PDB file of C-alpha atoms and ligand atoms in Angstrom:
ATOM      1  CA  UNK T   1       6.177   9.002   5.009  1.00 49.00           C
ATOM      2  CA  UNK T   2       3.774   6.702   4.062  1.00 58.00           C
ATOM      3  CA  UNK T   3       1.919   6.888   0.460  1.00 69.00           C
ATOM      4  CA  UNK T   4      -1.646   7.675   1.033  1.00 78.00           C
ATOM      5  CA  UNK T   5      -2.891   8.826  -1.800  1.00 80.00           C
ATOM      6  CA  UNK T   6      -5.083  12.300  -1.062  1.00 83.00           C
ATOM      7  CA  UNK T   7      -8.091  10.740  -2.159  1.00 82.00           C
ATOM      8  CA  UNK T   8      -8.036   7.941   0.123  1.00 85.00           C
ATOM      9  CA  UNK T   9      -6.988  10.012   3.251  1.00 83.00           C
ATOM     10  CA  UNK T  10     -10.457  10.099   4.723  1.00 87.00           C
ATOM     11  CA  UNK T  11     -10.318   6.235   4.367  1.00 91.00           C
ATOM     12  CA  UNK T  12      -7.531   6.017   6.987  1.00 91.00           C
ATOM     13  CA  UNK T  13      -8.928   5.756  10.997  1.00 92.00           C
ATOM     14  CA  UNK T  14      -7.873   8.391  12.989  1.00 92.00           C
ATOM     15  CA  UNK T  15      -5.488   6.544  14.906  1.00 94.00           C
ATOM     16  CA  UNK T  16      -3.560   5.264  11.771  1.00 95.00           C
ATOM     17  CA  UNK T  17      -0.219   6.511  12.509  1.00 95.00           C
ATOM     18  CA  UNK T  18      -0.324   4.465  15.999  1.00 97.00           C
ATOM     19  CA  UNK T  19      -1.572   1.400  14.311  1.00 97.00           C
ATOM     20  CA  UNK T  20       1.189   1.980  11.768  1.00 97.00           C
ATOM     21  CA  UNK T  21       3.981   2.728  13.596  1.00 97.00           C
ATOM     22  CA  UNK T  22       3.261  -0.196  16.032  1.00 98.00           C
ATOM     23  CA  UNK T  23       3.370  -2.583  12.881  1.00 98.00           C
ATOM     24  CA  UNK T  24       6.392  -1.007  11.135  1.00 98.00           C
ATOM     25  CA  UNK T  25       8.682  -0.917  14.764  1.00 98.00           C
ATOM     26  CA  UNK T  26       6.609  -3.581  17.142  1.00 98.00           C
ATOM     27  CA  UNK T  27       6.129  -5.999  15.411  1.00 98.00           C
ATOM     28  CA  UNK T  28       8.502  -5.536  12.163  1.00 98.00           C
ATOM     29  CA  UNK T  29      10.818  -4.294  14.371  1.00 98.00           C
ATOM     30  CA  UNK T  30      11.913  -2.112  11.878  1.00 98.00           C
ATOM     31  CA  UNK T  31      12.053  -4.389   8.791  1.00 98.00           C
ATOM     32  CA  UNK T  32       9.812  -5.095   5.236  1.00 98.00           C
ATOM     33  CA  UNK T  33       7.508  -8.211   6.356  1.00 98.00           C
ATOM     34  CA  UNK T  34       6.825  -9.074   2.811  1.00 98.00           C
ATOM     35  CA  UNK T  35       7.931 -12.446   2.050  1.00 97.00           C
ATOM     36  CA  UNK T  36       7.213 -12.285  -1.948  1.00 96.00           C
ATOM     37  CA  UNK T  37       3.808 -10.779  -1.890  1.00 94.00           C
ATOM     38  CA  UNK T  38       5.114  -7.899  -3.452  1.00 95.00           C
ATOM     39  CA  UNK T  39       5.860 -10.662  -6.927  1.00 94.00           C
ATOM     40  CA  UNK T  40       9.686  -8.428  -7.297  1.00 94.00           C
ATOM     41  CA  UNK T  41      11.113 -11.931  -6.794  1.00 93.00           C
ATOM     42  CA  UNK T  42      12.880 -11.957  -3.912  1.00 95.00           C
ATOM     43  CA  UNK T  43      14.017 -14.940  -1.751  1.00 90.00           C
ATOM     44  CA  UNK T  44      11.959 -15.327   1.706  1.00 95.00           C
ATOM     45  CA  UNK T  45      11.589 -12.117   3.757  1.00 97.00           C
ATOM     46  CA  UNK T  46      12.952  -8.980   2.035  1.00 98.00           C
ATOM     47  CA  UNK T  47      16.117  -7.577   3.952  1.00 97.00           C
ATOM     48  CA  UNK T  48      15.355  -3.731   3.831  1.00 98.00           C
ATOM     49  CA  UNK T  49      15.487  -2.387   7.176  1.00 98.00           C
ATOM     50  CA  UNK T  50      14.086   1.218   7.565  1.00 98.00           C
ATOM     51  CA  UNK T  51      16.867   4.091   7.662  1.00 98.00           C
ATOM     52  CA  UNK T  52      19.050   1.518   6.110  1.00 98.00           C
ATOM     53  CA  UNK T  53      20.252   1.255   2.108  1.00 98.00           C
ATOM     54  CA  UNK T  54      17.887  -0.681   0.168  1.00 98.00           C
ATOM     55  CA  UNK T  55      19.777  -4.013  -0.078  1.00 96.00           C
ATOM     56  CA  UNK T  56      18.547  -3.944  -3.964  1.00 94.00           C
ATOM     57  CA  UNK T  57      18.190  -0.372  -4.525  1.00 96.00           C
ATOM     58  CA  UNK T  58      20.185   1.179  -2.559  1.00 97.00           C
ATOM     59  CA  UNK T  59      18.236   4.239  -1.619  1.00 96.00           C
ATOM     60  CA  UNK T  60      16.968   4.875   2.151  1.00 97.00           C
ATOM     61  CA  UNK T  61      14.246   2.861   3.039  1.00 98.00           C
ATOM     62  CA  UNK T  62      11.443   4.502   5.017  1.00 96.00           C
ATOM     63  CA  UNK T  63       9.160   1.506   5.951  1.00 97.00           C
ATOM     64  CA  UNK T  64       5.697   1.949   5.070  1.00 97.00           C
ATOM     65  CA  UNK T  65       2.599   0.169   6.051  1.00 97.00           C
ATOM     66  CA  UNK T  66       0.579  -2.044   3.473  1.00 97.00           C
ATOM     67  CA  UNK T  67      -3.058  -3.369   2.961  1.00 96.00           C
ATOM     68  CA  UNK T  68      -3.408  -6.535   1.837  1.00 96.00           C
ATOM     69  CA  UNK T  69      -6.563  -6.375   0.394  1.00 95.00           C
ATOM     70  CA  UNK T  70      -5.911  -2.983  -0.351  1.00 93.00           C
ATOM     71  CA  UNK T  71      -8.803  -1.202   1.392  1.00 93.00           C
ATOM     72  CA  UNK T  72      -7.795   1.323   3.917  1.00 92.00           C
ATOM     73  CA  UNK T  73     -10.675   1.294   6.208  1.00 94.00           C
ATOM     74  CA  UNK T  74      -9.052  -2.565   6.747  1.00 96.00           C
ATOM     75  CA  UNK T  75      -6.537  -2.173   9.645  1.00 96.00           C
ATOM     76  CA  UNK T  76      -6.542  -5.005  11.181  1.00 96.00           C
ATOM     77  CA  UNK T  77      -3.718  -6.147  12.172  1.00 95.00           C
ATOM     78  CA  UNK T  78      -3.342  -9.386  10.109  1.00 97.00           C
ATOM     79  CA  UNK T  79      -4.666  -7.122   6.526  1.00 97.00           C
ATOM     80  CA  UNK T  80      -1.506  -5.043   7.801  1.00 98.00           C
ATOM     81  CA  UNK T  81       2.087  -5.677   6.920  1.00 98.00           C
ATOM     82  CA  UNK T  82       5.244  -3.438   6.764  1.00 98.00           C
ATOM     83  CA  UNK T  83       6.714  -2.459   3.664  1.00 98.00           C
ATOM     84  CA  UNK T  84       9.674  -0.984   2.195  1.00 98.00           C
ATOM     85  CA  UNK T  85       8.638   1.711  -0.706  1.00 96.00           C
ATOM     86  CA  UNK T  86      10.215  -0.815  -3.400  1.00 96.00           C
ATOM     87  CA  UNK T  87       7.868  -4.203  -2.091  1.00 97.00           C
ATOM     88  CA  UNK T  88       4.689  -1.660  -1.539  1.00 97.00           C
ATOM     89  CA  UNK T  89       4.809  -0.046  -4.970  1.00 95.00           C
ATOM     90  CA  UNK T  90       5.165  -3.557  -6.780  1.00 95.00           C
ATOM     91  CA  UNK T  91       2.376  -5.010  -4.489  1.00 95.00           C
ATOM     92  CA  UNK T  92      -0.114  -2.022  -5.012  1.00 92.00           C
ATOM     93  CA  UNK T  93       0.962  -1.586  -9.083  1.00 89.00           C
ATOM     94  CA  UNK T  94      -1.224  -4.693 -10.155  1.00 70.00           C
ATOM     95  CA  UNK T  95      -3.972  -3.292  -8.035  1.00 78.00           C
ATOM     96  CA  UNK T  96      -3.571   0.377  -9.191  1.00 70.00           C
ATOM     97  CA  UNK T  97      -4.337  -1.012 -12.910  1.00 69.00           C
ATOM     98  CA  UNK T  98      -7.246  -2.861 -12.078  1.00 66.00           C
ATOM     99  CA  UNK T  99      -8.894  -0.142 -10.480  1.00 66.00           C
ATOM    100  CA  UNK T 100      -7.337   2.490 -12.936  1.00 67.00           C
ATOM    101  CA  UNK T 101     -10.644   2.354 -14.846  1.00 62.00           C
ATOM    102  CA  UNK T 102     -12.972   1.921 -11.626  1.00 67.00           C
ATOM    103  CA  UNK T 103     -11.481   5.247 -10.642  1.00 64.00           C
ATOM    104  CA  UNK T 104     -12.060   6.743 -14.137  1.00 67.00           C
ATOM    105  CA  UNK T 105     -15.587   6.009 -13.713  1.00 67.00           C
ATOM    106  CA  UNK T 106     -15.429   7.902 -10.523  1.00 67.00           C
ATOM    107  CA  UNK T 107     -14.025  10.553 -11.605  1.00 65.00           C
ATOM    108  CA  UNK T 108     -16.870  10.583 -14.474  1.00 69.00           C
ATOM    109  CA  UNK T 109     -19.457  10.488 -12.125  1.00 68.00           C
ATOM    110  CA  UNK T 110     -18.516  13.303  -9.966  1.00 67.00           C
ATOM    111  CA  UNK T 111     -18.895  15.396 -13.096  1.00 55.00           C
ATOM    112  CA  UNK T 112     -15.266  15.851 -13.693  1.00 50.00           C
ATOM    113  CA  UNK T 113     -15.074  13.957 -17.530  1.00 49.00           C
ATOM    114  CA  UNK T 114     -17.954  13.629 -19.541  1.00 47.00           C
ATOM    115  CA  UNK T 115     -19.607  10.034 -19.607  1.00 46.00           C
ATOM    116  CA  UNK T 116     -18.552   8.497 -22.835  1.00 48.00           C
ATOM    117  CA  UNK T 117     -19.059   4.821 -22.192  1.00 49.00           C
ATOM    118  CA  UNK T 118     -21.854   5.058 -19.322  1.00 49.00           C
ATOM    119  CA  UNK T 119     -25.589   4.169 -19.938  1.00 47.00           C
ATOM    120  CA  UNK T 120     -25.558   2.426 -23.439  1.00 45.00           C
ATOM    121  CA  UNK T 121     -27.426   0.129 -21.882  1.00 47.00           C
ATOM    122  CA  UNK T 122     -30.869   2.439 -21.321  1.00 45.00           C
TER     123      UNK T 122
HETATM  124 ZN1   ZN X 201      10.660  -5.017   0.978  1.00 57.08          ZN
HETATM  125 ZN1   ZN X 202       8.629  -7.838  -1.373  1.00 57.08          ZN
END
């Protein structure tokens, strides 16, 4: 349900899906938390409730659980807040191109593309 990326599973604790689902029905009690974070524009707390239609969308919401700093090994509970998919893609996509080239890098140093850029400066 939630998008963890496979690369960043071994980030999550091991009891994420209790953390998680006590933020998305405990203390969300079922609904997006995201009160403009996410920069889609919305007025004050989003109305998507999980199983319901997307009030904007339209599609089924499954509520997902966010980072706000965006580093998974962060779950405490005030980094955490529930998300519908629409608010949690637009709040990670900002993110996701800022680090696009940190993971290229990665990817370049675990031998996977050959290092074009790296170590001009020897
Ligand atoms: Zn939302
Ligand atoms: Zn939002």
């Amino acid at each position: 349900m939630s998008p963890i990326r496979p690369e960043n599973r071994g980030r999550y604790p091991g009891n994420w899906k209790t953390i998680s689902a006590w933020i998305r029905n405990s203390r969300a009690l079922g609904r997006c938390e995201c009160e403009g974070e996410c920069g889609t524009g919305h007025q004050g707390r989003c109305e998507a409730r999980n199983g319901q239609s997307h009030p904007v969308t339209g599609s089924k919401v499954g509520l997902t659980v966010a980072h706000r700093d965006h580093e998974p090994e962060n779950c405490d509970e005030a980094n955490l807040f529930a998300a519908c998919q629409r608010c949690h893609l637009a709040y990670d996509r900002d993110h996701h191109a800022q680090t696009a080239a940190q993971t290229r890098q990665a990817l370049a140093a675990g031998g996977m593309e050959p290092l074009f850029e790296m170590g001009s400066a020897s």
